[in-house]
mmCIF file of C-alpha atoms in Angstrom:
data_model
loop_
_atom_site.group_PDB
_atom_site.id
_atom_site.type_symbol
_atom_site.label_atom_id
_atom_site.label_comp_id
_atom_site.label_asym_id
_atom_site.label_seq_id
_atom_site.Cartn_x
_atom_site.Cartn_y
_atom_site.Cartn_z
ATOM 1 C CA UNK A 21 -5.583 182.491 -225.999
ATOM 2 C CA UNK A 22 -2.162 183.680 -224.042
ATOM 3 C CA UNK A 23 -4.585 183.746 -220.573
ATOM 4 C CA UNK A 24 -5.969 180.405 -221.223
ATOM 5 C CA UNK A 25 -2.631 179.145 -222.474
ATOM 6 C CA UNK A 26 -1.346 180.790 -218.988
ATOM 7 C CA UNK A 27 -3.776 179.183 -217.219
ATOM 8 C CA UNK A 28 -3.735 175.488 -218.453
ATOM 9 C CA UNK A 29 -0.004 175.645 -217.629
ATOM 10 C CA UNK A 30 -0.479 176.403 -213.829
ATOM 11 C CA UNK A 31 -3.321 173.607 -213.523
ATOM 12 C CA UNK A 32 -0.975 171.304 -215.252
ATOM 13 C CA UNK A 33 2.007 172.100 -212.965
ATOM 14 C CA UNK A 34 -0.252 171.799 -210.176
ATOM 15 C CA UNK A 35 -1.411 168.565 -211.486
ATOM 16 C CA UNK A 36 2.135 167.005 -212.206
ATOM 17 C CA UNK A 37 3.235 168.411 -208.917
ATOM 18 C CA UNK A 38 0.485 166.454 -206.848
ATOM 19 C CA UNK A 39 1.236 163.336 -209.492
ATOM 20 C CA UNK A 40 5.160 163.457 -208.590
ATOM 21 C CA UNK A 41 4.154 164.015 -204.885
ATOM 22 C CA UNK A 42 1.501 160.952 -204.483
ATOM 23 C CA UNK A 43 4.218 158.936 -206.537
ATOM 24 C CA UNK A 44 7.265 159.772 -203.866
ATOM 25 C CA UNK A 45 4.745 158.679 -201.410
ATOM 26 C CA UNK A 46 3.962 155.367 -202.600
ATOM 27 C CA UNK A 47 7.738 154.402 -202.893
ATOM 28 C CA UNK A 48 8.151 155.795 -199.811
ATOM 29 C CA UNK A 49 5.173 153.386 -198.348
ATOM 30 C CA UNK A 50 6.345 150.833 -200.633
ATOM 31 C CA UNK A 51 10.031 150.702 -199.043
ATOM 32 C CA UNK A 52 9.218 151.470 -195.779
ATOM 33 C CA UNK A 53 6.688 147.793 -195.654
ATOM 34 C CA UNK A 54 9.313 145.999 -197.338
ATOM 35 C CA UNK A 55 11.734 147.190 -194.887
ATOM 36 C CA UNK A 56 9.142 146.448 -192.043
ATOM 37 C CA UNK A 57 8.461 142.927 -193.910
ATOM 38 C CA UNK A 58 11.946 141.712 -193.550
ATOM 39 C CA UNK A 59 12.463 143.232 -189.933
ATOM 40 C CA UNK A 60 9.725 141.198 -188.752
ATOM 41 C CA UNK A 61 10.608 138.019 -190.455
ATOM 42 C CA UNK A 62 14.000 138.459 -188.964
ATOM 43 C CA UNK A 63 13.051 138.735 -185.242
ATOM 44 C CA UNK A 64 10.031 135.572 -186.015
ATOM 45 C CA UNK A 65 12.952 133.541 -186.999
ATOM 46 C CA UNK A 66 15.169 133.866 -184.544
ATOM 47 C CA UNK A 67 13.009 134.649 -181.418
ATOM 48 C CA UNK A 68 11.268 130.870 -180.846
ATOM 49 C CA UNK A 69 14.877 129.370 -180.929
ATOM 50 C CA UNK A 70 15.811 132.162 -178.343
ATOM 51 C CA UNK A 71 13.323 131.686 -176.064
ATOM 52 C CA UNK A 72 13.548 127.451 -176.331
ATOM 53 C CA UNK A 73 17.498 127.582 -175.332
ATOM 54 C CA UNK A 74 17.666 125.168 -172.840
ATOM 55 C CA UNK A 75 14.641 122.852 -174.369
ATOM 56 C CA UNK A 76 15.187 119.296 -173.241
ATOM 57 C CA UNK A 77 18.143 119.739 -170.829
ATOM 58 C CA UNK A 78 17.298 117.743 -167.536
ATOM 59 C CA UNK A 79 21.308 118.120 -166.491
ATOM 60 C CA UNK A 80 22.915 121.634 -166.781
ATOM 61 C CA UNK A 81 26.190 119.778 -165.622
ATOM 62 C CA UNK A 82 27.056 118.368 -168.283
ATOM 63 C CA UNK A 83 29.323 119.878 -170.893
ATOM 64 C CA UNK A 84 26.992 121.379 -173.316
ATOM 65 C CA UNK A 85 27.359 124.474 -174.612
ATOM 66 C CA UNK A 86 23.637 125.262 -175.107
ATOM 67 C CA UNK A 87 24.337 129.436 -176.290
ATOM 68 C CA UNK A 88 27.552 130.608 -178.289
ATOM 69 C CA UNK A 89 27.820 134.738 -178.897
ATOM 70 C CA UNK A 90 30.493 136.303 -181.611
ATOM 71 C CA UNK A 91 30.817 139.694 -182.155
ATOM 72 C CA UNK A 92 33.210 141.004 -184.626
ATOM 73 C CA UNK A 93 34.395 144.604 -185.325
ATOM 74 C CA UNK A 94 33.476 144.996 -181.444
ATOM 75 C CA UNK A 95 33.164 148.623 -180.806
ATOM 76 C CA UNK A 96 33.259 150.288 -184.277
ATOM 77 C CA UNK A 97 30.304 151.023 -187.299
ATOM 78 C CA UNK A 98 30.405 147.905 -188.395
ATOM 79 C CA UNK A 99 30.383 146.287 -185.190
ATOM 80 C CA UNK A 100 28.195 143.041 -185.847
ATOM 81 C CA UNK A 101 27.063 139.427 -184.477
ATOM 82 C CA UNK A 102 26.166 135.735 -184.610
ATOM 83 C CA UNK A 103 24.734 133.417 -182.322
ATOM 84 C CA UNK A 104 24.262 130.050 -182.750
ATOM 85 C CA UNK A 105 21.592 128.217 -180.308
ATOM 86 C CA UNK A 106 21.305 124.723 -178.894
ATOM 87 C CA UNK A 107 18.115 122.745 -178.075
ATOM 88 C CA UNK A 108 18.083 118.861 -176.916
ATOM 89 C CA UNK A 109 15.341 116.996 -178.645
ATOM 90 C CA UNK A 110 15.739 114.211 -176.784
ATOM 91 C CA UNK A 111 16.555 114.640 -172.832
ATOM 92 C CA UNK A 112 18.116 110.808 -172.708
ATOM 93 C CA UNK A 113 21.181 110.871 -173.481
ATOM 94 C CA UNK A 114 23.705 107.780 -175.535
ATOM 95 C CA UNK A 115 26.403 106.905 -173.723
ATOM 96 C CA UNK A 116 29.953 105.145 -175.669
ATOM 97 C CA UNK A 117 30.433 101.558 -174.203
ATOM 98 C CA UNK A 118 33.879 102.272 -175.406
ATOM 99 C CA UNK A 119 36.151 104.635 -176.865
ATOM 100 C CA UNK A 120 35.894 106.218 -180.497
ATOM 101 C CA UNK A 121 39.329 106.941 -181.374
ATOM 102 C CA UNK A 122 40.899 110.121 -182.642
ATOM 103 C CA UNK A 123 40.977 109.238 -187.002
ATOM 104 C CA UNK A 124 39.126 106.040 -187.488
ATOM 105 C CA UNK A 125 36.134 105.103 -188.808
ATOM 106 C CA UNK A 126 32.823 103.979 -187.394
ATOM 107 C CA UNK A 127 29.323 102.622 -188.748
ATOM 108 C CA UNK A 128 28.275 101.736 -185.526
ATOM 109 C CA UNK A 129 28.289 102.758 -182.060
ATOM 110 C CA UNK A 130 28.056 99.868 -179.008
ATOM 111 C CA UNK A 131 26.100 102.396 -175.794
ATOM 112 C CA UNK A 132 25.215 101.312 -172.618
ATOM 113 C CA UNK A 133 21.659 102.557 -172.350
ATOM 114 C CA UNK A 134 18.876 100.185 -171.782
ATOM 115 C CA UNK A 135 15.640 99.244 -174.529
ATOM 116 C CA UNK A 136 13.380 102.088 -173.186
ATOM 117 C CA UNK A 137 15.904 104.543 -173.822
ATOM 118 C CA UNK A 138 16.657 103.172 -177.506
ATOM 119 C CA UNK A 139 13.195 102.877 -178.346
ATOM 120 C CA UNK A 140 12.646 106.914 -177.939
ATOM 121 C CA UNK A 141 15.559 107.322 -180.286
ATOM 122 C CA UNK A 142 13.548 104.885 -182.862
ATOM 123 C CA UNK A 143 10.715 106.591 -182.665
ATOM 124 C CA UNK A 144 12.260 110.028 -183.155
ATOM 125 C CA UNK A 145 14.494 108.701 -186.093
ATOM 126 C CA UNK A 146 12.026 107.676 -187.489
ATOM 127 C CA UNK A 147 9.643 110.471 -187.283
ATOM 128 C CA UNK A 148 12.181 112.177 -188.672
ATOM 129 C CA UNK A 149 12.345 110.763 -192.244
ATOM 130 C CA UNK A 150 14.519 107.545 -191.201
ATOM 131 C CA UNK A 151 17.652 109.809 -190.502
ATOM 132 C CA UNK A 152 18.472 112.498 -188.612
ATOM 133 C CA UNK A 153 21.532 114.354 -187.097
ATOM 134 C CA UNK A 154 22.849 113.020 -183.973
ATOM 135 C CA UNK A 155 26.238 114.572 -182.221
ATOM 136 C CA UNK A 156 28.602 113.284 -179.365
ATOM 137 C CA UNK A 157 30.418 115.999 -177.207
ATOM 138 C CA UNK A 158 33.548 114.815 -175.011
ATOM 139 C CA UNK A 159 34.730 116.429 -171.635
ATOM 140 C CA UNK A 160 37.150 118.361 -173.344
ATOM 141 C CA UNK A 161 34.002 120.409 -175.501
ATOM 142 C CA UNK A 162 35.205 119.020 -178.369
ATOM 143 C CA UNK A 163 31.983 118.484 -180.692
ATOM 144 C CA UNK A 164 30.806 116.455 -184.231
ATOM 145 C CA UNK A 165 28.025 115.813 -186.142
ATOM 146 C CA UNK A 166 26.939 112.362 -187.823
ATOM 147 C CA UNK A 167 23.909 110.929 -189.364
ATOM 148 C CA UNK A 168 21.681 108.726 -186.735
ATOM 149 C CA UNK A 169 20.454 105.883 -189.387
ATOM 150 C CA UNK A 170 19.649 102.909 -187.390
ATOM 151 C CA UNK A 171 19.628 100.987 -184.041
ATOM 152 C CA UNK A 172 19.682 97.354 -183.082
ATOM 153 C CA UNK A 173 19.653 95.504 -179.648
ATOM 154 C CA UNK A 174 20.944 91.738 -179.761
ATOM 155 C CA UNK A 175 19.383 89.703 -176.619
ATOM 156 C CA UNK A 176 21.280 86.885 -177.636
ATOM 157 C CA UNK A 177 23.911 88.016 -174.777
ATOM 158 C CA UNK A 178 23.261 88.802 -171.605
ATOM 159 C CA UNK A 179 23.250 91.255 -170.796
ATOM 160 C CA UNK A 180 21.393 92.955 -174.232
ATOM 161 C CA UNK A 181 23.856 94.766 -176.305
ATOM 162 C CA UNK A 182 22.669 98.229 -177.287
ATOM 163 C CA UNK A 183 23.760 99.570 -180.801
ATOM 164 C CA UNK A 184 23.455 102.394 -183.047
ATOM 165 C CA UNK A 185 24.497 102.409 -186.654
ATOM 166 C CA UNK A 186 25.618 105.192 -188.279
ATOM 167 C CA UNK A 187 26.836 106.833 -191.599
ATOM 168 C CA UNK A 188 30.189 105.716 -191.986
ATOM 169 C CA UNK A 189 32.325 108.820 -189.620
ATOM 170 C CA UNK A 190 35.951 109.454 -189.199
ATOM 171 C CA UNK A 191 36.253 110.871 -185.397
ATOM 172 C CA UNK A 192 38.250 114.313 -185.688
ATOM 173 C CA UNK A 193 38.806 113.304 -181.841
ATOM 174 C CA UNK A 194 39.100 110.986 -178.878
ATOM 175 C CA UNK A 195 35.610 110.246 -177.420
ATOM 176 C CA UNK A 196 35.898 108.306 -174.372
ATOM 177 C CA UNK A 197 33.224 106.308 -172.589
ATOM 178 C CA UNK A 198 31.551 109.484 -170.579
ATOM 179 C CA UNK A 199 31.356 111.270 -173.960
ATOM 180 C CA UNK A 200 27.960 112.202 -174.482
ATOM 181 C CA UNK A 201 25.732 111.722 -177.139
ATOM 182 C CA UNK A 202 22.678 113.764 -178.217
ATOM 183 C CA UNK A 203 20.253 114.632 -180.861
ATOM 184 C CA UNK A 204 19.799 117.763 -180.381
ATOM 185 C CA UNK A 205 19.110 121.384 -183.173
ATOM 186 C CA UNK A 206 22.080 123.594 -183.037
ATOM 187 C CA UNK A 207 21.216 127.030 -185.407
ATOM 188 C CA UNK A 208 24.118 129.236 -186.128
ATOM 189 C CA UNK A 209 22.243 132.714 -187.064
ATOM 190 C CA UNK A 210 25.054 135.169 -188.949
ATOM 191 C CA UNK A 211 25.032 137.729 -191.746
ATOM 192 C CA UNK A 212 26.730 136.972 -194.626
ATOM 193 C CA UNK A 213 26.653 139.091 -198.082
ATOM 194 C CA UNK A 214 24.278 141.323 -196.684
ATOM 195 C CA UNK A 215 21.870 138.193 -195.767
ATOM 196 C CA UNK A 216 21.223 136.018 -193.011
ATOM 197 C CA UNK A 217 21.408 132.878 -192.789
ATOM 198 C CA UNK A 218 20.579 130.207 -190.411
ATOM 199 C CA UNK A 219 22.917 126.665 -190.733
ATOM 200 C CA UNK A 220 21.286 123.735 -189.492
ATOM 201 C CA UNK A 221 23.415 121.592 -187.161
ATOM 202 C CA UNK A 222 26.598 122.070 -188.725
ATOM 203 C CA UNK A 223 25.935 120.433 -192.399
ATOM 204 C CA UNK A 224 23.013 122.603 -194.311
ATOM 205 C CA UNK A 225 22.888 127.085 -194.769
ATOM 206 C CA UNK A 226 19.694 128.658 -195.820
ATOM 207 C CA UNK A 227 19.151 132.412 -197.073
ATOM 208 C CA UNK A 228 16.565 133.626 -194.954
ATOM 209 C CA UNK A 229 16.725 137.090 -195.589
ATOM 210 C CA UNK A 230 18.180 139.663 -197.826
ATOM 211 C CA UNK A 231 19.385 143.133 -197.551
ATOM 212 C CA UNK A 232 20.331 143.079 -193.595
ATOM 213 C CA UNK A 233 23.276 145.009 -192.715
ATOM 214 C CA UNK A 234 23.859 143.824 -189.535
ATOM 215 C CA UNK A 235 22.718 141.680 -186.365
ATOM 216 C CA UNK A 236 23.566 143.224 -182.805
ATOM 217 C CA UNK A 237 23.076 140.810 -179.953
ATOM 218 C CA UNK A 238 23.857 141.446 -175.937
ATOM 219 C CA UNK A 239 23.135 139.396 -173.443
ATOM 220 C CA UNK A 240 22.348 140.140 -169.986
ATOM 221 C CA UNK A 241 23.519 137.858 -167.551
ATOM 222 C CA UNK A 242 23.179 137.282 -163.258
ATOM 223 C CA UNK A 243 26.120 137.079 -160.665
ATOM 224 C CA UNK A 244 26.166 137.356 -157.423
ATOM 225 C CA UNK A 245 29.444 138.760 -155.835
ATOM 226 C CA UNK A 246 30.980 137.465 -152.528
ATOM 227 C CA UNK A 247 29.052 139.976 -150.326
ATOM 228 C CA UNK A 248 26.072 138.538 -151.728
ATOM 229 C CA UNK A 249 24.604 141.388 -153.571
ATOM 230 C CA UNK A 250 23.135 140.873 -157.268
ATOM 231 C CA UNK A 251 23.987 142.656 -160.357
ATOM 232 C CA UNK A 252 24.193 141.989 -164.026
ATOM 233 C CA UNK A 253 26.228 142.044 -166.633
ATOM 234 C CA UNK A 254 25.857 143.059 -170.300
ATOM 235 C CA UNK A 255 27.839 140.925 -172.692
ATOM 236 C CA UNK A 256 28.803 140.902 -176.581
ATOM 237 C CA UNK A 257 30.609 137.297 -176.031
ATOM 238 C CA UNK A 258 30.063 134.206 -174.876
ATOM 239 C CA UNK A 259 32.097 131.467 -175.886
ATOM 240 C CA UNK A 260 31.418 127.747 -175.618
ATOM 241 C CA UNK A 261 33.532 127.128 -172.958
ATOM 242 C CA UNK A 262 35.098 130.064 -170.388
ATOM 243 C CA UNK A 263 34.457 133.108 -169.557
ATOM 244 C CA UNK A 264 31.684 135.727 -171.507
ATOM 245 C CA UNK A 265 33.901 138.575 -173.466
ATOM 246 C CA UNK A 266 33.000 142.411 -174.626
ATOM 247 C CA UNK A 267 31.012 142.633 -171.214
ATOM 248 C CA UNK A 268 30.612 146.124 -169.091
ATOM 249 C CA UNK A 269 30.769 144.445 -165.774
ATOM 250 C CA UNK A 270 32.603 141.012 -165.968
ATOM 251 C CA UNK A 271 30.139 138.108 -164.649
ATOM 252 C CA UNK A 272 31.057 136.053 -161.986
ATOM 253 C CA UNK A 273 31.212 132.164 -162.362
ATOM 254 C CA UNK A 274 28.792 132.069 -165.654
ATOM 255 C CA UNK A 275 26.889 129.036 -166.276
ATOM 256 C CA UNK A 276 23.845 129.130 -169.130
ATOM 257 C CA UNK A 277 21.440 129.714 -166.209
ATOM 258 C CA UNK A 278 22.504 133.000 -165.297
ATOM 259 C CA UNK A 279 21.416 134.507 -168.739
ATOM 260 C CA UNK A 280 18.319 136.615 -167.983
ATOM 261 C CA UNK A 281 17.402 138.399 -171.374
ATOM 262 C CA UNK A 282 19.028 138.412 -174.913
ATOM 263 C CA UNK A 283 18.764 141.658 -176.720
ATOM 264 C CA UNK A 284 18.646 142.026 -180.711
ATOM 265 C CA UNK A 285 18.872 144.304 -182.733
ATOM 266 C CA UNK A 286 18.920 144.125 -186.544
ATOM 267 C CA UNK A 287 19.174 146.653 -189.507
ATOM 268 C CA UNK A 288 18.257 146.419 -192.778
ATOM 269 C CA UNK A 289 19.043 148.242 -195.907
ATOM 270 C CA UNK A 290 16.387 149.763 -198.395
ATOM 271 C CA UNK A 291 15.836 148.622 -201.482
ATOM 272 C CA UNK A 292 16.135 151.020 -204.822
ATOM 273 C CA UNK A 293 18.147 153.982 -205.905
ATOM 274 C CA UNK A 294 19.812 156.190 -203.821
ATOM 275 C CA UNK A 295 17.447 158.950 -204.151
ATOM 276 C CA UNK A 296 14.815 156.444 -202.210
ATOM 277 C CA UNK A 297 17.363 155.245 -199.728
ATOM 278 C CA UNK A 298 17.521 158.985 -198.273
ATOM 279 C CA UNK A 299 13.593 158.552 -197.571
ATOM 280 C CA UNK A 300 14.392 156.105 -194.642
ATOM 281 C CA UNK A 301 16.645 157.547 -191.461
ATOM 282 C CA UNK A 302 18.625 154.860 -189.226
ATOM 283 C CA UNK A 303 15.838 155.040 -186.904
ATOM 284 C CA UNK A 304 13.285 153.281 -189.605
ATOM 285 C CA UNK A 305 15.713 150.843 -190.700
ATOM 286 C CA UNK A 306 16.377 148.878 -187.279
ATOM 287 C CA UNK A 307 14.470 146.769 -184.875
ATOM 288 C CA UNK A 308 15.368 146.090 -181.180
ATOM 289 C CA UNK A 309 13.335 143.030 -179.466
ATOM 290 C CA UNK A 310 14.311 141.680 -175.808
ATOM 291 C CA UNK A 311 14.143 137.376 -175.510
ATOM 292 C CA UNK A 312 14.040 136.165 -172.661
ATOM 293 C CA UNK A 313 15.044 131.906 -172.501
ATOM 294 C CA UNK A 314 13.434 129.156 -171.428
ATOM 295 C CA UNK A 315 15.634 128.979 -168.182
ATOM 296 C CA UNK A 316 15.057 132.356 -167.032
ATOM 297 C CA UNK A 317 11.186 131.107 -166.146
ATOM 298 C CA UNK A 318 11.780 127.531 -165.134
#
């Protein structure tokens, strides 16, 4: 009895061994494809509005800033990022016939373009629900965001007067007659609470995903000096208008053409109890992927 007693105990420790073993495993597995789940979802987000910067632009003179880096904590642990991205849905751009001033309010908008142009708009507006965000940019960079609701052109005059209506809008600022206006997607990606989110053209935030710790975003961008020789800069910064910051090399005369790659990385935290957490190094919980824009092929 004591040698089979004996022996029943060792098979069971083996057993509950091999049962505490196969169990670590699958919450190892378990954690390390939710962690791979939400890295992946993070980089098929962002990546397509990466690679479209640029979409729709037919003039790269004009004021628009199509790409606008922040990094914050530059240079520490908790060093961390947010981009926000620009495409123009529309390549024709509205035009003020005169100027919106600085505090009042507007339902309409008089432009100069012509029937053909206006029409497009239509047809986007309304393929777009009957609404859809519209913004007007002035030389100065100064930028806002309205609701696009209707359009009208009166032939009674000659020539045909081109209007849009609007949501009723108080202009924060002056926008003169070579404002622009545009309908364009501008995505502001940015951790917050340990989640990123995406807002939509200044006015709506999603949750996209939870448990990320931190974005890190450089991009790589082209000069040429005055001897004529090529090199690149890596930069943490770019603002909407002026110079890039947090760069190794400082670029020389940026414009939104000379950015040749934008490199993320993101990590994420595990979820569970601490015991778990220690399963997963730094090297499992982060994801590097290289984007490369629209402009750089075209």
């Amino acid at each position: 009895m004591i040698a089979s007693t004996v022996m029943g105990t060792i098979i069971l420790g083996f057993a509950l061994g091999g049962f505490i073993s196969m169990r670590q495993s699958f919450v190892l597995d378990k954690g390390g494809g939710d962690v791979n789940q939400r890295l992946r979802t993070i980089f098929a987000t962002i990546g397509p509005d990466l690679q479209q910067l640029g979409q729709g632009l037919t003039n790269t003179s004009i004021p628009l800033p199509l790409v606008k880096l922040e990094v914050f904590n530059a240079g520490t642990a908790n060093e961390t990022s947010a981009i926000t991205t620009r495409k123009v849905i529309i390549p024709k751009v509205l035009t003020p016939e005169s100027q919106l001033d600085k505090n009042t309010v507007s339902t309409t908008i008089v432009v100069k373009e012509d029937s053909d142009t206006l029409t497009e708009w239509k047809n986007t507006r309304i393929n777009n629900g009957g609404k859809i965000r519209a913004s007007i940019l002035n030389s100065l960079g100064q930028e806002q965001f309205f609701d696009y609701i209707g359009e009208n052109i009166d032939t009674s005059v000659s020539p045909p007067i081109s209007t849009i209506t609007i949501a009723s809008t108080t202009w924060a600022n002056d926008y003169p007659p070579n404002s622009s206006i545009y309908l364009m997607d501008k995505r502001k990606y940015e951790v917050k609470d340990n989640t990123l989110t995406l807002t939509v053209n200044d006015n709506n935030t999603f949750k996209l995903v939870e448990y990320v710790e931190k974005l890190n975003i450089v991009a790589t961008i082209e000069s040429r000096n005055n001897s004529g020789t090529t090199f690149f800069s890596e930069c943490k910064g770019i603002p909407d208008t002026g110079t890039p910051t947090n760069c190794n090399t400082a670029p020389i005369g940026y414009k939104f053409e000379n950015i040749r790659a934008i490199d993320v990385k993101a990590t994420v935290k595990q979820k569970g109890n601490d015991h778990q957490k220690k399963q997963l190094n730094e090297e499992n919980l982060t994801m590097s992927q290289k984007f490369f824009p629209r402009n750089t092929i075209n």
